[in-house]
CSV table of C-alpha atoms in Angstrom, one decimal:
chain,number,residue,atom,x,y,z
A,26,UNK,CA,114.8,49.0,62.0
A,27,UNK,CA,114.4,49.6,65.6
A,28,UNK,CA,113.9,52.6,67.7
A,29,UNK,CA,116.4,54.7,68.2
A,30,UNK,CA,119.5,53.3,70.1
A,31,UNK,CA,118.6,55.9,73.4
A,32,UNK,CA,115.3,54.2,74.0
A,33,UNK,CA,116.4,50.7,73.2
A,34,UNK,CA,119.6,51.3,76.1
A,35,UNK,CA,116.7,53.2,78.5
A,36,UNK,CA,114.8,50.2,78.4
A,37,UNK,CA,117.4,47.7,78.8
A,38,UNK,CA,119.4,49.5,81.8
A,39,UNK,CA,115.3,49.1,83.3
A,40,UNK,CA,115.7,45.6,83.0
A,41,UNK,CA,116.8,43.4,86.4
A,42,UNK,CA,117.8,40.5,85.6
A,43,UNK,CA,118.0,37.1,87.9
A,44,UNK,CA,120.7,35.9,89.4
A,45,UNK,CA,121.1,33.5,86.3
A,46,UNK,CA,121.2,36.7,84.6
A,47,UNK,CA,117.3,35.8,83.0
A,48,UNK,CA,114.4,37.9,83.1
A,49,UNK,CA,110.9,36.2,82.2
A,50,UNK,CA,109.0,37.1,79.6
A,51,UNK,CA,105.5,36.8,78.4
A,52,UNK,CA,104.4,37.0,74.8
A,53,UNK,CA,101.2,38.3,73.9
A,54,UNK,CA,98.9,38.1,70.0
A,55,UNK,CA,98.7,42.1,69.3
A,56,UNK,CA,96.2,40.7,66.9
A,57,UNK,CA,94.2,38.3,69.1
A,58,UNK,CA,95.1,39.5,72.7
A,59,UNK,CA,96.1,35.8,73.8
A,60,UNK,CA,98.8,35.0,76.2
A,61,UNK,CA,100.8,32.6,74.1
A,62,UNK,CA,103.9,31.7,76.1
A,63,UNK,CA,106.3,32.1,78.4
A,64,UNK,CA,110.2,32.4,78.2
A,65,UNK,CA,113.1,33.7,79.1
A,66,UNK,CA,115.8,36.7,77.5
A,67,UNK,CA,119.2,37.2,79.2
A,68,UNK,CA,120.6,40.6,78.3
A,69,UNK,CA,122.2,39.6,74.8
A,70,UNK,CA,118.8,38.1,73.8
A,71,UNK,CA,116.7,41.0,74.8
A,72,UNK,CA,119.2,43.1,72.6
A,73,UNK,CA,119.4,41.3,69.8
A,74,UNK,CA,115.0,41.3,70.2
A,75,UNK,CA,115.1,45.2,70.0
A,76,UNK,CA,117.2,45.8,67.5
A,77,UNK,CA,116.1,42.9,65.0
A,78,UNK,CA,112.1,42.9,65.7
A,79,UNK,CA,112.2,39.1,66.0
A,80,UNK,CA,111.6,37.8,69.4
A,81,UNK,CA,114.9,36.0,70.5
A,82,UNK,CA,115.5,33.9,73.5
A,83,UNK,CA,117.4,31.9,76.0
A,84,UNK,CA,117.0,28.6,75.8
A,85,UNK,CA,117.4,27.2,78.8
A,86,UNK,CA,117.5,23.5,78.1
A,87,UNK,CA,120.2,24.2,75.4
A,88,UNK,CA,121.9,27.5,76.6
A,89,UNK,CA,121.7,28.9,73.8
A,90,UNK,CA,120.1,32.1,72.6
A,91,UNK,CA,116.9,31.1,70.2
A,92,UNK,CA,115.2,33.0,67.8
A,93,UNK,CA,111.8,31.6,67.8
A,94,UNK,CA,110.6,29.9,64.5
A,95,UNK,CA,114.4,30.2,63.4
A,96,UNK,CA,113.4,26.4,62.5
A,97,UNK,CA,110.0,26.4,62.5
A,98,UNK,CA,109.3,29.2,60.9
A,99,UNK,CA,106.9,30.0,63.6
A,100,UNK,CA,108.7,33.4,63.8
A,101,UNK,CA,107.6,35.7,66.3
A,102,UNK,CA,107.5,39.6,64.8
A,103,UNK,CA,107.5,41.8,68.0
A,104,UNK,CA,105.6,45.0,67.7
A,105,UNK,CA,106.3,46.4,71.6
A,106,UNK,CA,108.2,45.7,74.4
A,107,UNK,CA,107.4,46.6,78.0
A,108,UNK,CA,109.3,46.3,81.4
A,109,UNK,CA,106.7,45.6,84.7
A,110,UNK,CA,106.9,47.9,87.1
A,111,UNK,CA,109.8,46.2,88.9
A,112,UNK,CA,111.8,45.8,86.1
A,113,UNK,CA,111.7,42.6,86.6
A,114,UNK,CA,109.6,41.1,83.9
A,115,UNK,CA,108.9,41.9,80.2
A,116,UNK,CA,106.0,41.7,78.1
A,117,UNK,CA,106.0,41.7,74.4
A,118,UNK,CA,103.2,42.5,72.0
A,119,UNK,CA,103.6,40.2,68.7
A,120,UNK,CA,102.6,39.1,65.7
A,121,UNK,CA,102.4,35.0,65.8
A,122,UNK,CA,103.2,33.5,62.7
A,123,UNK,CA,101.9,29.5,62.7
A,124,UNK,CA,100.8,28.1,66.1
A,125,UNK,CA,103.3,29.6,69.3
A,126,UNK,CA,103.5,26.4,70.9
A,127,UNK,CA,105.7,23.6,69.9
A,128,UNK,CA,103.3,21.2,70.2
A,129,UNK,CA,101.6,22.9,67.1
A,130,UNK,CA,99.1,24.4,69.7
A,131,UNK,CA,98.0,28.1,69.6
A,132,UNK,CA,99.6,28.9,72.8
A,133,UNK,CA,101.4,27.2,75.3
A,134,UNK,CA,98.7,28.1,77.4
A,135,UNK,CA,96.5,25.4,75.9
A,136,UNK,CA,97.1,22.1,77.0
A,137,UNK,CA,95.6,22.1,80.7
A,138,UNK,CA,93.4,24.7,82.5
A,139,UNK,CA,91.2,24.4,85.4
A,140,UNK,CA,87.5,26.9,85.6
A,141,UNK,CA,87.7,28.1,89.4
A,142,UNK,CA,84.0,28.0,90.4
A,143,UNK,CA,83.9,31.2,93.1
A,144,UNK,CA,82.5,30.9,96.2
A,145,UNK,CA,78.8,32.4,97.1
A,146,UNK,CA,80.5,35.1,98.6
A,147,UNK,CA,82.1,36.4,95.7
A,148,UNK,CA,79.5,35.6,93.0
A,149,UNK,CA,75.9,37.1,92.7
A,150,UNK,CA,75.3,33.9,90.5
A,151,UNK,CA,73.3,31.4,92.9
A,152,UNK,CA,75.0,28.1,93.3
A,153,UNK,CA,73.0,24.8,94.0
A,154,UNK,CA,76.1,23.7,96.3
A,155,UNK,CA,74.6,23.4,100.1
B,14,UNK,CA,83.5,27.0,95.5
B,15,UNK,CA,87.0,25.6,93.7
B,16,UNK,CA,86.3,22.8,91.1
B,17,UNK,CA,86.5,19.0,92.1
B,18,UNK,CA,89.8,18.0,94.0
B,19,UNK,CA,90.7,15.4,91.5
B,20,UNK,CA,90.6,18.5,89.0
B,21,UNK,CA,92.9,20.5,91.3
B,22,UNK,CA,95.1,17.4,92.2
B,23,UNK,CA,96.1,16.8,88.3
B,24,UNK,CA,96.4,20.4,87.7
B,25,UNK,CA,98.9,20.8,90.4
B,26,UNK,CA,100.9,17.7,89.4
B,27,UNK,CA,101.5,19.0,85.9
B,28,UNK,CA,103.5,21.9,87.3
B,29,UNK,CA,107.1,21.6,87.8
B,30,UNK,CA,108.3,24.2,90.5
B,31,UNK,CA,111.6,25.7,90.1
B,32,UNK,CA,114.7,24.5,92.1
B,33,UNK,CA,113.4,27.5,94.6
B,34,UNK,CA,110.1,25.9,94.6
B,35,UNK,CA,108.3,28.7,92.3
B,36,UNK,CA,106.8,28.9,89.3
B,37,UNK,CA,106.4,32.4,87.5
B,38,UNK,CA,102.5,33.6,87.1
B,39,UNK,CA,101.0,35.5,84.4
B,40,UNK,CA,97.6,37.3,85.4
B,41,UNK,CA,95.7,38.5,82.8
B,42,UNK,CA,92.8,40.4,82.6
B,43,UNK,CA,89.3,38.4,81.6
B,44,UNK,CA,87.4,41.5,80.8
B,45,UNK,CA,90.0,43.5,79.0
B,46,UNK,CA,92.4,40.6,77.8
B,47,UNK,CA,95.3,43.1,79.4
B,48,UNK,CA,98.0,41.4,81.1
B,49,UNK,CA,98.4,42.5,84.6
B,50,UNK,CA,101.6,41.1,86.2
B,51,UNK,CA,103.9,38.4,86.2
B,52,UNK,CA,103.9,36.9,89.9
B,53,UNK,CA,105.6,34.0,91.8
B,54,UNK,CA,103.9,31.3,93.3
B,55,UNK,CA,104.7,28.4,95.2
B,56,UNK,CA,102.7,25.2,95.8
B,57,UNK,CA,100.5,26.2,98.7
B,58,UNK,CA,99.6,29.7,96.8
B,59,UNK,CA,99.1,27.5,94.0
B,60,UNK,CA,96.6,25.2,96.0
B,61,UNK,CA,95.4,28.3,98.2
B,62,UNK,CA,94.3,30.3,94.6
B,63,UNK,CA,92.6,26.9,93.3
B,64,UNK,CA,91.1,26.2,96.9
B,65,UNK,CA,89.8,29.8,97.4
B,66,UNK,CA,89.3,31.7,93.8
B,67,UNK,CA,91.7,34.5,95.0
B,68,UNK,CA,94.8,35.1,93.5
B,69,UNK,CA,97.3,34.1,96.2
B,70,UNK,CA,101.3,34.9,95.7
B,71,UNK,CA,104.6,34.0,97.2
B,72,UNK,CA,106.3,37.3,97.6
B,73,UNK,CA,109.9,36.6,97.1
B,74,UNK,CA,111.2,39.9,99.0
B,75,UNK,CA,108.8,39.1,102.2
B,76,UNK,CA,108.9,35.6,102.0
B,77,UNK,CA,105.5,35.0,102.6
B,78,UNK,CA,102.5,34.2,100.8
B,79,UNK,CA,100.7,37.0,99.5
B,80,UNK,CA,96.9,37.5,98.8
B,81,UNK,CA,96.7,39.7,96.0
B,82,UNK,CA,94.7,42.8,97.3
B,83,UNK,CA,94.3,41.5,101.0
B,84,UNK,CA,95.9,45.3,102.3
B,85,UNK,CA,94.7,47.2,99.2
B,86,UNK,CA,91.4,45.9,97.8
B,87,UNK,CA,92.9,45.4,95.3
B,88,UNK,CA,91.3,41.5,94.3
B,89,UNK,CA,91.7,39.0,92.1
B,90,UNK,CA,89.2,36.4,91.7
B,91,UNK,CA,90.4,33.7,89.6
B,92,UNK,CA,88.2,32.4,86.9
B,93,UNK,CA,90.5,30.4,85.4
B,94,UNK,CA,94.2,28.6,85.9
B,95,UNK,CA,96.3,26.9,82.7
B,96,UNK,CA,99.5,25.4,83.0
B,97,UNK,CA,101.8,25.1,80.0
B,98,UNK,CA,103.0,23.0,77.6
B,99,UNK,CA,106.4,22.4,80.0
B,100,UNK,CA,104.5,22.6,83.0
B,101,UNK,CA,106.6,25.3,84.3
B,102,UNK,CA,104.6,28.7,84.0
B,103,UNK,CA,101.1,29.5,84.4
B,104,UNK,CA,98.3,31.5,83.5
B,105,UNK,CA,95.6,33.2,85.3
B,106,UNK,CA,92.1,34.7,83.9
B,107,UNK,CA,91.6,37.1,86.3
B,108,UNK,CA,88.5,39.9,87.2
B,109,UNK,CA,90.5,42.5,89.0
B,110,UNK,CA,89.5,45.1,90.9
B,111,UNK,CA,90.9,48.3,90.7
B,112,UNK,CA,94.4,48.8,89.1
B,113,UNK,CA,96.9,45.8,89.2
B,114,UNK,CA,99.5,47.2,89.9
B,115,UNK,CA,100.7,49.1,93.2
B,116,UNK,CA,102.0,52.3,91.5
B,117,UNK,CA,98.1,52.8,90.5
B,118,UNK,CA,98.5,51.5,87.1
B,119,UNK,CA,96.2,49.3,85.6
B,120,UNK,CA,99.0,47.2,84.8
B,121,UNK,CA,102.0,46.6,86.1
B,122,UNK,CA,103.4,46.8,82.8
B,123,UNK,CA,102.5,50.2,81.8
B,124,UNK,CA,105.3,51.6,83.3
B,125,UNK,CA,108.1,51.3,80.9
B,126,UNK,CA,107.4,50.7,77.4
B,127,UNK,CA,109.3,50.9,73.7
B,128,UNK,CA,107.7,50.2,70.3
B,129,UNK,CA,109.7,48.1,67.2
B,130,UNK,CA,109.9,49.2,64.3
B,131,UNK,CA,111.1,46.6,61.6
B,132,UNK,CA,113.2,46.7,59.1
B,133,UNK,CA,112.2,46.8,55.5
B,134,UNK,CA,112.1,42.9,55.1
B,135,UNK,CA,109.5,42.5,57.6
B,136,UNK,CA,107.5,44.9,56.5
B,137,UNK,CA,105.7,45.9,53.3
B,138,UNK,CA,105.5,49.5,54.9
B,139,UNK,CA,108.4,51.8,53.4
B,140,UNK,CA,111.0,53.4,55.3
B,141,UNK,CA,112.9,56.3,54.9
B,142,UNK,CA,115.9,54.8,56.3
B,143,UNK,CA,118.8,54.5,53.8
């Protein structure tokens, strides 16, 4: 069961939602501290998140409100939920069951990242560049 | 010094910009693993933040692009960028310095937070509920 029905309506009258009436939110391993995706809750979704503990979404592609691994079974068990500082943003802490991403990856984050090298002026670390 | 411009070029062909031209940003701490913020960027802060190491924004309510820290010190140098599996958010490693956010915080989402509880099917812990 969730928190109590207060804190749950605090939080969601915190919320500002887009124009599309979406709000973006980030999911984050409690266990393993990984960023695992990104997506987005309108209202109903972010209600339905709070008072069920499984992390539901919008789907955008299908306009329709998604609770992840519903099929899957990649179900997403949310342990916190937290509103930036604009309201305009949410980040949930959750336990991951099975990989995040629907490519069977860990995260969604994993398919293609660049290193940024920095620049003498911000690295002690000697470079060889001229 | 940025990685190789081929390295940059793919990276920024994989993203897929919103029909306003942004893509939502998720900096996360390298050191702590905390996320920080969720940000906006559009191509050239995209190819400014690859280009330069530093965290570089499009603030949507000054229309302008925005280089995290430039008024408060507040830096991010970029160690690493990943785009997802969709191509349509992305993910910073960051080493920040000083707090994130511009309330002070460390984050920008310890502002607002609530905790779930789950029900007793999720969750080999009893409950006193009825």
């Amino acid at each position: 069961m969730a928190k109590s029905a207060d804190t749950q309506a605090t939080l969601l009258e915190q919320v500002v939602f887009n124009d599309q009436g979406l709000v973006p939110v980030v999911a984050q391993s409690a266990a393993t501290g990984r960023v695992l995706m990104l997506a987005w809750m309108n209202r109903d979704a972010l209600a339905l998140t709070l008072d069920s503990g499984d992390a539901t979404y919008w789907s955008r592609s299908r306009q329709e409100l998604w609770v992840k691994g519903e099929t899957s079974g990649n179900r997403q068990t949310v342990k916190s939920v937290s509103v930036d500082c604009d309201g305009d943003s949410i980040l949930l802490q959750v336990d991951q069951q099975g990989p995040a991403c629907h490519t069977g990856l860990d995260s969604c984050f994993d398919t293609a990242s660049v290193e940024i090298e920095q620049a003498e002026s911000n690295s002690g670390e000697g470079s060889s560049n001229a």
